[in-house]
mmCIF file of C-alpha atoms in Angstrom:
data_model
loop_
_atom_site.group_PDB
_atom_site.id
_atom_site.type_symbol
_atom_site.label_atom_id
_atom_site.label_comp_id
_atom_site.label_asym_id
_atom_site.label_seq_id
_atom_site.Cartn_x
_atom_site.Cartn_y
_atom_site.Cartn_z
ATOM 1 C CA MET P 1 -10.347 15.489 -4.643
ATOM 2 C CA PHE P 2 -12.630 14.411 -1.691
ATOM 3 C CA VAL P 3 -10.158 12.867 0.729
ATOM 4 C CA LYS P 4 -12.190 13.691 3.821
ATOM 5 C CA LEU P 5 -15.187 11.972 2.238
ATOM 6 C CA LYS P 6 -13.238 8.825 1.445
ATOM 7 C CA VAL P 7 -11.716 8.555 4.891
ATOM 8 C CA ILE P 8 -15.180 8.982 6.611
ATOM 9 C CA ALA P 9 -17.050 6.607 4.278
ATOM 10 C CA GLU P 10 -14.505 3.815 4.324
ATOM 11 C CA SER P 11 -13.957 4.201 8.201
ATOM 12 C CA LEU P 12 -17.760 4.008 8.684
ATOM 13 C CA SER P 13 -18.198 1.099 6.288
ATOM 14 C CA ILE P 14 -15.374 -0.986 7.824
ATOM 15 C CA ILE P 15 -16.540 -0.239 11.444
ATOM 16 C CA LEU P 16 -20.097 -1.265 10.582
ATOM 17 C CA LYS P 17 -18.894 -4.379 8.820
ATOM 18 C CA SER P 18 -16.755 -5.339 11.791
ATOM 19 C CA VAL P 19 -19.647 -5.034 14.352
ATOM 20 C CA LEU P 20 -22.002 -6.961 12.050
ATOM 21 C CA THR P 21 -19.421 -9.696 11.684
ATOM 22 C CA VAL P 22 -18.762 -9.983 15.473
ATOM 23 C CA PHE P 23 -22.581 -9.977 16.189
ATOM 24 C CA LEU P 24 -23.313 -12.873 13.628
ATOM 25 C CA VAL P 25 -20.312 -14.913 14.758
ATOM 26 C CA LEU P 26 -21.356 -14.784 18.408
ATOM 27 C CA TRP P 27 -25.177 -15.118 17.811
ATOM 28 C CA LEU P 28 -25.616 -17.094 14.687
ATOM 29 C CA PRO P 29 -22.228 -19.100 14.350
ATOM 30 C CA HIS P 30 -24.145 -21.994 12.401
ATOM 31 C CA TRP P 31 -24.391 -19.550 9.359
ATOM 32 C CA GLY P 32 -20.615 -20.237 8.652
ATOM 33 C CA LEU P 33 -19.142 -18.446 5.740
ATOM 34 C CA TYR P 34 -22.438 -16.774 5.010
ATOM 35 C CA ILE P 35 -21.565 -14.384 7.836
ATOM 36 C CA PHE P 36 -18.600 -13.047 5.962
ATOM 37 C CA SER P 37 -20.424 -12.873 2.702
ATOM 38 C CA LEU P 38 -23.202 -10.911 4.268
ATOM 39 C CA ALA P 39 -20.734 -8.606 6.117
ATOM 40 C CA GLN P 40 -18.980 -7.889 2.849
ATOM 41 C CA LEU P 41 -22.285 -7.155 1.078
ATOM 42 C CA PHE P 42 -23.213 -4.778 4.019
ATOM 43 C CA TYR P 43 -19.878 -3.007 3.755
ATOM 44 C CA THR P 44 -20.267 -2.385 0.012
ATOM 45 C CA THR P 45 -23.790 -1.096 0.408
ATOM 46 C CA VAL P 46 -22.957 1.399 3.202
ATOM 47 C CA LEU P 47 -19.950 2.676 1.247
ATOM 48 C CA VAL P 48 -22.055 3.171 -1.832
ATOM 49 C CA LEU P 49 -24.812 4.901 0.174
ATOM 50 C CA CYS P 50 -22.320 7.209 1.705
ATOM 51 C CA TYR P 51 -21.141 8.392 -1.741
ATOM 52 C CA VAL P 52 -24.551 8.648 -3.176
ATOM 53 C CA ILE P 53 -25.970 10.528 -0.343
ATOM 54 C CA TYR P 54 -23.111 13.003 -0.221
ATOM 55 C CA PHE P 55 -22.967 13.692 -3.915
ATOM 56 C CA THR P 56 -26.750 14.042 -4.169
ATOM 57 C CA LYS P 57 -26.640 16.826 -1.485
ATOM 58 C CA LEU P 58 -23.506 18.390 -2.949
ATOM 59 C CA LEU P 59 -25.031 18.562 -6.509
ATOM 60 C CA GLY P 60 -28.364 20.019 -5.152
ATOM 61 C CA SER P 61 -26.591 22.829 -3.246
ATOM 62 C CA PRO P 62 -26.275 26.264 -4.726
ATOM 63 C CA GLU P 63 -22.512 26.458 -3.694
ATOM 64 C CA SER P 64 -21.917 23.550 -6.245
ATOM 65 C CA THR P 65 -23.615 25.328 -8.965
ATOM 66 C CA LYS P 66 -21.748 28.472 -8.311
ATOM 67 C CA LEU P 67 -18.317 26.862 -8.105
ATOM 68 C CA GLN P 68 -18.758 24.398 -10.690
ATOM 69 C CA THR P 69 -16.362 22.019 -9.118
ATOM 70 C CA LEU P 70 -17.815 18.855 -10.717
ATOM 71 C CA PRO P 71 -18.379 18.067 -14.408
ATOM 72 C CA VAL P 72 -21.995 16.911 -13.610
ATOM 73 C CA SER P 73 -24.859 18.848 -12.407
ATOM 74 C CA ARG P 74 -27.222 16.003 -11.367
ATOM 75 C CA ILE P 75 -26.770 12.654 -9.821
ATOM 76 C CA THR P 76 -28.577 11.068 -12.941
ATOM 77 C CA ASP P 77 -25.736 12.395 -15.087
ATOM 78 C CA LEU P 78 -23.625 9.472 -13.685
ATOM 79 C CA LEU P 79 -26.060 6.991 -15.111
ATOM 80 C CA PRO P 80 -25.714 5.645 -18.811
ATOM 81 C CA ASN P 81 -27.510 8.029 -21.111
ATOM 82 C CA ILE P 82 -27.629 8.992 -24.884
ATOM 83 C CA THR P 83 -25.720 12.110 -25.532
ATOM 84 C CA ARG P 84 -26.958 15.110 -27.693
ATOM 85 C CA ASN P 85 -25.309 13.803 -30.885
ATOM 86 C CA GLY P 86 -27.187 10.470 -30.424
ATOM 87 C CA ALA P 87 -24.140 8.273 -29.368
ATOM 88 C CA PHE P 88 -24.565 5.955 -26.582
ATOM 89 C CA ILE P 89 -20.943 5.582 -25.872
ATOM 90 C CA ASN P 90 -18.536 8.426 -25.235
ATOM 91 C CA TRP P 91 -15.444 6.715 -26.753
ATOM 92 C CA LYS P 92 -12.955 9.071 -25.160
ATOM 93 C CA GLU P 93 -14.261 8.287 -21.641
ATOM 94 C CA ALA P 94 -14.603 4.655 -22.555
ATOM 95 C CA LYS P 95 -10.919 4.457 -23.511
ATOM 96 C CA LEU P 96 -9.967 6.058 -20.350
ATOM 97 C CA THR P 97 -12.204 3.654 -18.373
ATOM 98 C CA TRP P 98 -10.681 0.659 -20.173
ATOM 99 C CA SER P 99 -7.208 1.920 -19.248
ATOM 100 C CA PHE P 100 -8.031 2.213 -15.520
ATOM 101 C CA PHE P 101 -9.867 -1.199 -15.657
ATOM 102 C CA LYS P 102 -6.781 -2.869 -17.102
ATOM 103 C CA GLN P 103 -4.559 -1.359 -14.454
ATOM 104 C CA SER P 104 -6.846 -2.327 -11.656
ATOM 105 C CA PHE P 105 -7.229 -5.809 -12.945
ATOM 106 C CA LEU P 106 -3.535 -6.310 -13.309
ATOM 107 C CA LYS P 107 -2.915 -4.732 -9.827
ATOM 108 C CA GLN P 108 -5.430 -7.168 -8.313
ATOM 109 C CA ILE P 109 -3.637 -10.230 -10.025
ATOM 110 C CA LEU P 110 -0.302 -8.962 -8.599
ATOM 111 C CA THR P 111 -1.763 -8.242 -5.130
ATOM 112 C CA GLU P 112 -4.015 -11.398 -4.733
ATOM 113 C CA GLY P 113 -2.558 -13.713 -7.306
ATOM 114 C CA GLU P 114 -1.211 -16.177 -4.714
ATOM 115 C CA ARG P 115 -4.715 -16.702 -3.349
ATOM 116 C CA TYR P 116 -6.015 -17.713 -6.969
ATOM 117 C CA VAL P 117 -2.869 -20.140 -7.342
ATOM 118 C CA MET P 118 -3.492 -21.519 -3.743
ATOM 119 C CA THR P 119 -7.349 -22.029 -4.345
ATOM 120 C CA PHE P 120 -7.411 -23.338 -7.923
ATOM 121 C CA LEU P 121 -4.094 -25.317 -8.094
ATOM 122 C CA ASN P 122 -4.236 -26.784 -4.614
ATOM 123 C CA VAL P 123 -0.584 -26.484 -3.845
ATOM 124 C CA LEU P 124 -1.187 -26.107 -0.070
ATOM 125 C CA ASN P 125 -3.415 -28.148 2.190
ATOM 126 C CA PHE P 126 -5.942 -26.224 4.326
ATOM 127 C CA GLY P 127 -3.894 -26.251 7.363
ATOM 128 C CA ASP P 128 -0.980 -24.505 5.675
ATOM 129 C CA GLN P 129 -3.384 -22.196 3.936
ATOM 130 C CA GLY P 130 -4.754 -21.147 7.369
ATOM 131 C CA VAL P 131 -1.245 -20.580 8.763
ATOM 132 C CA TYR P 132 -0.230 -18.561 5.660
ATOM 133 C CA ASP P 133 -3.443 -16.400 6.013
ATOM 134 C CA ILE P 134 -2.817 -15.558 9.725
ATOM 135 C CA VAL P 135 0.926 -14.651 9.057
ATOM 136 C CA ASN P 136 -0.247 -12.704 5.818
ATOM 137 C CA ASN P 137 -2.845 -10.734 7.824
ATOM 138 C CA LEU P 138 -0.578 -9.944 10.735
ATOM 139 C CA GLY P 139 2.314 -8.957 8.424
ATOM 140 C CA SER P 140 0.055 -6.671 6.275
ATOM 141 C CA LEU P 141 -1.223 -4.643 9.330
ATOM 142 C CA VAL P 142 1.805 -2.401 9.163
ATOM 143 C CA ALA P 143 1.298 -1.867 5.410
ATOM 144 C CA ARG P 144 -2.444 -1.195 5.711
ATOM 145 C CA LEU P 145 -2.199 1.062 8.861
ATOM 146 C CA ILE P 146 0.962 3.038 7.998
ATOM 147 C CA PHE P 147 2.144 2.742 4.459
ATOM 148 C CA GLN P 148 -1.144 2.662 2.622
ATOM 149 C CA PRO P 149 -2.360 6.026 4.101
ATOM 150 C CA ILE P 150 0.995 7.646 3.456
ATOM 151 C CA GLU P 151 0.848 6.449 -0.230
ATOM 152 C CA GLU P 152 -2.775 7.708 -0.853
ATOM 153 C CA SER P 153 -2.175 11.139 0.884
ATOM 154 C CA PHE P 154 1.148 11.863 -1.013
ATOM 155 C CA TYR P 155 -0.395 10.739 -4.268
ATOM 156 C CA VAL P 156 -2.839 13.601 -3.930
ATOM 157 C CA PHE P 157 0.047 15.906 -2.933
ATOM 158 C CA PHE P 158 2.088 14.912 -6.059
ATOM 159 C CA ALA P 159 -0.904 15.083 -8.338
ATOM 160 C CA LYS P 160 -1.678 18.700 -7.089
ATOM 161 C CA VAL P 161 1.940 19.969 -7.336
ATOM 162 C CA LEU P 162 3.062 18.352 -10.626
ATOM 163 C CA GLU P 163 1.390 18.683 -14.075
ATOM 164 C CA ARG P 164 0.861 15.561 -16.173
ATOM 165 C CA GLU P 165 2.122 15.578 -19.779
ATOM 166 C CA LYS P 166 4.918 18.038 -18.876
ATOM 167 C CA ASP P 167 8.653 17.288 -18.394
ATOM 168 C CA ALA P 168 10.137 18.464 -15.117
ATOM 169 C CA THR P 169 11.995 21.193 -17.011
ATOM 170 C CA LEU P 170 8.703 22.767 -18.291
ATOM 171 C CA GLN P 171 6.993 23.080 -15.087
ATOM 172 C CA LYS P 172 7.256 25.664 -12.251
ATOM 173 C CA GLN P 173 10.865 24.975 -10.920
ATOM 174 C CA GLU P 174 9.571 25.806 -7.263
ATOM 175 C CA ASP P 175 6.887 22.992 -7.486
ATOM 176 C CA VAL P 176 9.351 20.575 -8.981
ATOM 177 C CA ALA P 177 11.797 21.338 -6.175
ATOM 178 C CA VAL P 178 9.227 20.814 -3.497
ATOM 179 C CA ALA P 179 8.134 17.662 -5.010
ATOM 180 C CA ALA P 180 11.728 16.351 -5.149
ATOM 181 C CA ALA P 181 12.392 17.192 -1.488
ATOM 182 C CA VAL P 182 9.216 15.517 -0.272
ATOM 183 C CA LEU P 183 9.916 12.392 -2.428
ATOM 184 C CA GLU P 184 13.548 12.087 -1.165
ATOM 185 C CA SER P 185 12.322 12.360 2.443
ATOM 186 C CA LEU P 186 9.448 9.911 1.895
ATOM 187 C CA LEU P 187 11.951 7.455 0.366
ATOM 188 C CA LYS P 188 14.260 7.801 3.310
ATOM 189 C CA LEU P 189 11.253 7.382 5.820
ATOM 190 C CA ALA P 190 10.033 4.290 3.953
ATOM 191 C CA LEU P 191 13.473 2.742 3.820
ATOM 192 C CA LEU P 192 14.093 3.454 7.530
ATOM 193 C CA SER P 193 10.752 2.021 8.536
ATOM 194 C CA GLY P 194 11.033 -1.100 6.374
ATOM 195 C CA LEU P 195 14.581 -1.742 7.620
ATOM 196 C CA THR P 196 13.486 -1.399 11.131
ATOM 197 C CA ILE P 197 10.596 -3.996 10.774
ATOM 198 C CA THR P 198 12.847 -6.308 8.723
ATOM 199 C CA VAL P 199 15.816 -6.185 11.187
ATOM 200 C CA PHE P 200 13.907 -6.542 14.429
ATOM 201 C CA GLY P 201 11.181 -8.814 12.791
ATOM 202 C CA PHE P 202 13.598 -11.516 12.145
ATOM 203 C CA ALA P 203 14.474 -11.926 15.729
ATOM 204 C CA TYR P 204 10.927 -11.332 17.194
ATOM 205 C CA SER P 205 8.744 -13.215 14.694
ATOM 206 C CA GLN P 206 8.675 -16.439 16.752
ATOM 207 C CA LEU P 207 7.870 -14.617 20.027
ATOM 208 C CA ALA P 208 5.167 -12.677 18.488
ATOM 209 C CA LEU P 209 3.429 -15.685 17.048
ATOM 210 C CA ASP P 210 3.760 -17.595 20.223
ATOM 211 C CA ILE P 211 2.158 -14.880 22.174
ATOM 212 C CA TYR P 212 -0.588 -14.407 19.479
ATOM 213 C CA GLY P 213 -1.519 -18.070 18.637
ATOM 214 C CA GLY P 214 0.598 -20.242 21.004
ATOM 215 C CA ALA P 215 2.737 -23.246 19.856
ATOM 216 C CA MET P 216 0.439 -23.994 16.914
ATOM 217 C CA LEU P 217 1.895 -21.009 15.124
ATOM 218 C CA SER P 218 5.312 -20.598 16.655
ATOM 219 C CA SER P 219 6.500 -24.155 16.187
ATOM 220 C CA GLY P 220 5.765 -24.808 12.516
ATOM 221 C CA SER P 221 6.310 -22.819 9.421
ATOM 222 C CA GLY P 222 4.911 -19.736 10.976
ATOM 223 C CA PRO P 223 8.165 -18.099 12.181
ATOM 224 C CA VAL P 224 9.764 -18.527 8.758
ATOM 225 C CA LEU P 225 6.796 -17.075 6.958
ATOM 226 C CA LEU P 226 6.628 -14.000 9.231
ATOM 227 C CA ARG P 227 10.344 -13.409 8.779
ATOM 228 C CA SER P 228 9.999 -13.620 5.105
ATOM 229 C CA TYR P 229 7.024 -11.232 5.244
ATOM 230 C CA CYS P 230 9.205 -8.767 7.229
ATOM 231 C CA LEU P 231 11.490 -8.517 4.229
ATOM 232 C CA TYR P 232 8.399 -8.086 1.981
ATOM 233 C CA VAL P 233 7.208 -5.204 4.154
ATOM 234 C CA LEU P 234 10.425 -3.346 3.368
ATOM 235 C CA LEU P 235 9.837 -3.726 -0.418
ATOM 236 C CA LEU P 236 6.188 -2.700 0.068
ATOM 237 C CA ALA P 237 7.202 0.504 1.925
ATOM 238 C CA ILE P 238 9.515 1.542 -0.944
ATOM 239 C CA ASN P 239 7.227 0.545 -3.662
ATOM 240 C CA GLY P 240 4.331 2.470 -2.082
ATOM 241 C CA VAL P 241 6.206 5.785 -2.173
ATOM 242 C CA THR P 242 7.812 5.315 -5.645
ATOM 243 C CA GLU P 243 4.594 4.176 -7.244
ATOM 244 C CA CYS P 244 2.386 7.070 -5.607
ATOM 245 C CA PHE P 245 4.890 9.527 -7.345
ATOM 246 C CA THR P 246 5.052 7.471 -10.661
ATOM 247 C CA PHE P 247 1.228 7.281 -11.061
ATOM 248 C CA ALA P 248 0.848 10.901 -10.092
ATOM 249 C CA ALA P 249 3.326 12.169 -12.785
ATOM 250 C CA MET P 250 2.820 9.709 -15.698
ATOM 251 C CA SER P 251 0.913 10.789 -18.644
ATOM 252 C CA LYS P 252 -1.895 8.613 -20.134
ATOM 253 C CA GLU P 253 0.438 7.023 -22.676
ATOM 254 C CA GLU P 254 2.917 6.196 -20.012
ATOM 255 C CA VAL P 255 0.304 4.588 -17.922
ATOM 256 C CA ASP P 256 -0.858 2.374 -20.878
ATOM 257 C CA ARG P 257 2.760 1.259 -21.434
ATOM 258 C CA TYR P 258 3.191 0.520 -17.853
ATOM 259 C CA ASN P 259 0.001 -1.614 -18.064
ATOM 260 C CA PHE P 260 1.791 -3.898 -20.627
ATOM 261 C CA VAL P 261 4.725 -4.210 -18.175
ATOM 262 C CA MET P 262 2.240 -5.260 -15.439
ATOM 263 C CA LEU P 263 0.597 -7.835 -17.773
ATOM 264 C CA ALA P 264 3.969 -9.404 -18.250
ATOM 265 C CA LEU P 265 4.498 -9.298 -14.439
ATOM 266 C CA SER P 266 1.164 -10.888 -13.752
ATOM 267 C CA SER P 267 1.808 -13.839 -15.817
ATOM 268 C CA SER P 268 5.447 -14.300 -14.614
ATOM 269 C CA PHE P 269 4.124 -13.773 -11.012
ATOM 270 C CA LEU P 270 1.468 -16.478 -11.199
ATOM 271 C CA VAL P 271 3.932 -19.060 -12.882
ATOM 272 C CA LEU P 272 6.771 -18.112 -10.227
ATOM 273 C CA SER P 273 4.244 -18.493 -7.339
ATOM 274 C CA TYR P 274 3.343 -22.088 -8.549
ATOM 275 C CA LEU P 275 6.987 -23.137 -9.016
ATOM 276 C CA LEU P 276 8.295 -21.596 -5.740
ATOM 277 C CA THR P 277 5.521 -23.028 -3.833
ATOM 278 C CA ARG P 278 6.102 -26.600 -5.224
ATOM 279 C CA TRP P 279 9.784 -26.043 -4.166
ATOM 280 C CA CYS P 280 9.690 -24.447 -0.759
ATOM 281 C CA GLY P 281 6.000 -24.510 0.406
ATOM 282 C CA SER P 282 4.058 -21.422 1.524
ATOM 283 C CA VAL P 283 7.250 -19.306 1.752
ATOM 284 C CA GLY P 284 7.186 -19.513 -2.119
ATOM 285 C CA PHE P 285 4.364 -17.103 -2.177
ATOM 286 C CA ILE P 286 6.048 -14.499 -0.198
ATOM 287 C CA LEU P 287 9.335 -14.925 -2.360
ATOM 288 C CA ALA P 288 7.234 -14.406 -5.540
ATOM 289 C CA ASN P 289 5.714 -11.467 -4.053
ATOM 290 C CA CYS P 290 9.204 -10.012 -3.243
ATOM 291 C CA PHE P 291 10.194 -10.609 -6.824
ATOM 292 C CA ASN P 292 7.081 -8.877 -8.220
ATOM 293 C CA MET P 293 7.658 -5.977 -5.857
ATOM 294 C CA GLY P 294 11.217 -5.637 -6.754
ATOM 295 C CA ILE P 295 10.430 -5.449 -10.446
ATOM 296 C CA ARG P 296 7.764 -2.853 -9.729
ATOM 297 C CA ILE P 297 10.292 -0.738 -7.673
ATOM 298 C CA THR P 298 12.904 -0.995 -10.600
ATOM 299 C CA GLN P 299 10.236 0.302 -13.080
ATOM 300 C CA SER P 300 9.216 3.241 -10.889
ATOM 301 C CA LEU P 301 12.923 4.114 -10.051
ATOM 302 C CA PHE P 302 13.805 4.311 -13.746
ATOM 303 C CA PHE P 303 10.788 6.627 -14.309
ATOM 304 C CA ILE P 304 11.941 8.948 -11.450
ATOM 305 C CA HIS P 305 15.419 8.985 -12.720
ATOM 306 C CA ARG P 306 14.259 9.901 -16.235
ATOM 307 C CA TYR P 307 11.764 12.568 -14.867
ATOM 308 C CA TYR P 308 14.585 14.410 -12.870
ATOM 309 C CA GLN P 309 17.413 13.618 -15.275
ATOM 310 C CA ARG P 310 17.622 17.117 -16.672
ATOM 311 C CA SER P 311 17.062 18.885 -13.424
ATOM 312 C CA PRO P 312 19.325 19.624 -10.540
ATOM 313 C CA HIS P 313 17.234 17.508 -8.210
ATOM 314 C CA ARG P 314 18.110 14.023 -7.158
ATOM 315 C CA PRO P 315 15.317 12.616 -5.032
ATOM 316 C CA LEU P 316 16.612 9.016 -5.280
ATOM 317 C CA ALA P 317 19.387 10.102 -2.795
ATOM 318 C CA GLY P 318 16.704 9.194 -0.202
ATOM 319 C CA LEU P 319 17.660 5.606 -0.764
ATOM 320 C CA ARG P 320 21.141 6.103 0.602
ATOM 321 C CA LEU P 321 21.912 5.746 4.386
ATOM 322 C CA SER P 322 24.883 6.797 6.235
ATOM 323 C CA PRO P 323 27.411 4.106 6.971
ATOM 324 C CA VAL P 324 26.968 4.692 10.838
ATOM 325 C CA LEU P 325 23.235 4.028 10.627
ATOM 326 C CA LEU P 326 23.745 0.818 8.557
ATOM 327 C CA GLY P 327 26.280 -0.330 11.191
ATOM 328 C CA ALA P 328 23.646 0.279 13.858
ATOM 329 C CA PHE P 329 21.119 -1.722 12.027
ATOM 330 C CA ALA P 330 23.609 -4.510 11.472
ATOM 331 C CA LEU P 331 24.764 -4.519 15.114
ATOM 332 C CA SER P 332 21.113 -4.598 16.348
ATOM 333 C CA GLY P 333 20.305 -7.426 14.101
ATOM 334 C CA GLY P 334 23.178 -9.499 15.264
ATOM 335 C CA VAL P 335 22.522 -8.775 19.046
ATOM 336 C CA THR P 336 18.885 -9.637 18.728
ATOM 337 C CA ALA P 337 19.514 -12.771 16.729
ATOM 338 C CA VAL P 338 21.867 -14.052 19.479
ATOM 339 C CA SER P 339 19.420 -12.966 22.080
ATOM 340 C CA GLU P 340 16.684 -15.132 20.331
ATOM 341 C CA VAL P 341 18.838 -18.199 20.398
ATOM 342 C CA PHE P 342 19.569 -17.966 24.100
ATOM 343 C CA LEU P 343 16.376 -16.362 25.529
ATOM 344 C CA CYS P 344 13.501 -17.226 23.294
ATOM 345 C CA CYS P 345 11.167 -18.966 23.416
ATOM 346 C CA GLU P 346 11.167 -22.221 25.802
ATOM 347 C CA GLN P 347 13.036 -20.484 28.611
ATOM 348 C CA GLY P 348 10.003 -18.987 30.320
ATOM 349 C CA TRP P 349 8.693 -15.569 30.687
ATOM 350 C CA PRO P 350 11.717 -13.951 32.606
ATOM 351 C CA ALA P 351 13.910 -14.846 29.595
ATOM 352 C CA ARG P 352 11.342 -13.545 27.167
ATOM 353 C CA LEU P 353 11.176 -10.272 29.024
ATOM 354 C CA ALA P 354 14.924 -9.978 28.910
ATOM 355 C CA HIS P 355 14.794 -10.638 25.102
ATOM 356 C CA ILE P 356 12.220 -7.907 24.777
ATOM 357 C CA ALA P 357 14.112 -5.557 26.856
ATOM 358 C CA LEU P 358 17.319 -6.126 24.867
ATOM 359 C CA GLY P 359 15.347 -5.555 21.675
ATOM 360 C CA ALA P 360 13.939 -2.276 23.042
ATOM 361 C CA PHE P 361 17.356 -1.048 23.952
ATOM 362 C CA CYS P 362 18.781 -1.847 20.470
ATOM 363 C CA LEU P 363 15.745 -0.264 18.902
ATOM 364 C CA GLY P 364 16.238 2.851 20.962
ATOM 365 C CA ALA P 365 19.934 3.043 20.109
ATOM 366 C CA THR P 366 19.117 2.598 16.358
ATOM 367 C CA LEU P 367 16.494 5.327 16.304
ATOM 368 C CA GLY P 368 18.690 7.541 18.215
ATOM 369 C CA THR P 369 21.400 7.116 15.655
ATOM 370 C CA ALA P 370 18.891 7.836 12.848
ATOM 371 C CA PHE P 371 17.913 11.036 14.665
ATOM 372 C CA LEU P 372 21.537 12.200 14.713
ATOM 373 C CA THR P 373 22.519 11.180 11.220
ATOM 374 C CA GLU P 374 19.323 11.862 9.147
ATOM 375 C CA THR P 375 18.846 15.486 10.036
ATOM 376 C CA LYS P 376 16.982 16.304 6.705
ATOM 377 C CA LEU P 377 14.348 13.673 7.419
ATOM 378 C CA VAL P 378 13.990 14.912 10.968
ATOM 379 C CA HIS P 379 13.315 18.351 9.723
ATOM 380 C CA PHE P 380 10.829 16.964 7.168
ATOM 381 C CA LEU P 381 8.869 15.178 9.966
ATOM 382 C CA ARG P 382 8.825 18.161 12.032
ATOM 383 C CA THR P 383 7.488 20.201 9.234
ATOM 384 C CA GLN P 384 4.684 17.735 8.564
ATOM 385 C CA LEU P 385 3.521 18.042 12.118
ATOM 386 C CA GLY P 386 2.390 21.594 11.156
ATOM 387 C CA VAL P 387 0.534 20.496 8.067
ATOM 388 C CA PRO P 388 -3.070 21.479 9.092
ATOM 389 C CA ARG P 389 -2.011 25.156 9.616
ATOM 390 C CA ARG P 390 -0.331 25.438 6.178
ATOM 391 C CA THR P 391 -1.539 25.933 2.640
ATOM 392 C CA ASP P 392 -2.615 23.135 0.310
ATOM 393 C CA LYS P 393 0.646 22.793 -1.585
ATOM 394 C CA THR P 394 2.324 21.708 1.747
ATOM 395 C CA THR P 395 -0.305 19.280 2.841
#
């Protein structure tokens, strides 16, 4: 409900954390890992203080008392206390909290599970772990900067438009139609963005790593890792959209059932990470993540299909692309792959610039084809540019 507050609090905390990290690295490098521990602690402190200060002022204002927008009237109501009937625990809230805890814990295993396998089972040496971390951080930039904000923003949108515990046929059909149209366009946007990153990432991974870290990154396992991560980004993009709709529309019982699925996924993911890493090195972690993400996408697609099964709307049509556009992607992938063989990366900067120029031409041609063939998506994007001037249900 407080999206603006979240954006400001997290942005301020991350900026201050980054500034403190840079300052300590430059002036007190002998502190070593303590620098990053202190920076993380400082980030958490600032984040909590932002929320405490905001809600203290909000709950003390006359507007909050008049509107009654929150279920608490004082900041102390958020602390543990004994209720009027003498019970120390509100079991209804405790069960809901336990449900959220299980979901968060399982998602943590699915998101960061390879790090636990890497650390405790010692399947990679420190050098390979360093290369993997660099590639993982570079590859996740797109997901963090583009896909995660889209997922969080449209989760709020779907949660406001749709009512939980109700089938699509029992809700306002206008709201159901709007949600379906937005979901279809988001799926198309995620698919196009992910395909673009995957197709062009394969041919430019080695060049990107060479520019970023030199031969140390571009001559070893780095390019293969980054190419694999490009495929993973495609799955991340689709999963972000499907899960933001699924979690916004699911009932509490469905969330609990989904938690059991995630429990099985967590166990299989950890085992698969270990086996694939022993078989094909650090690439195994990314392959295990791809498998995990594919299962999660499948679960969400089944839910969306069931949700709209008895309605005339078919938002999953957003996962279908025109044959012309698919041909453009295939042609661009083939041309840039051949270009990489002959122009990158030991031929000097003139050849590299020619490789980049050819990729830019193919990218322009592919985006132009998408603009001409995906007219519904273009209309959706143009509509979203006018979001601040519209009502809540279109934001």
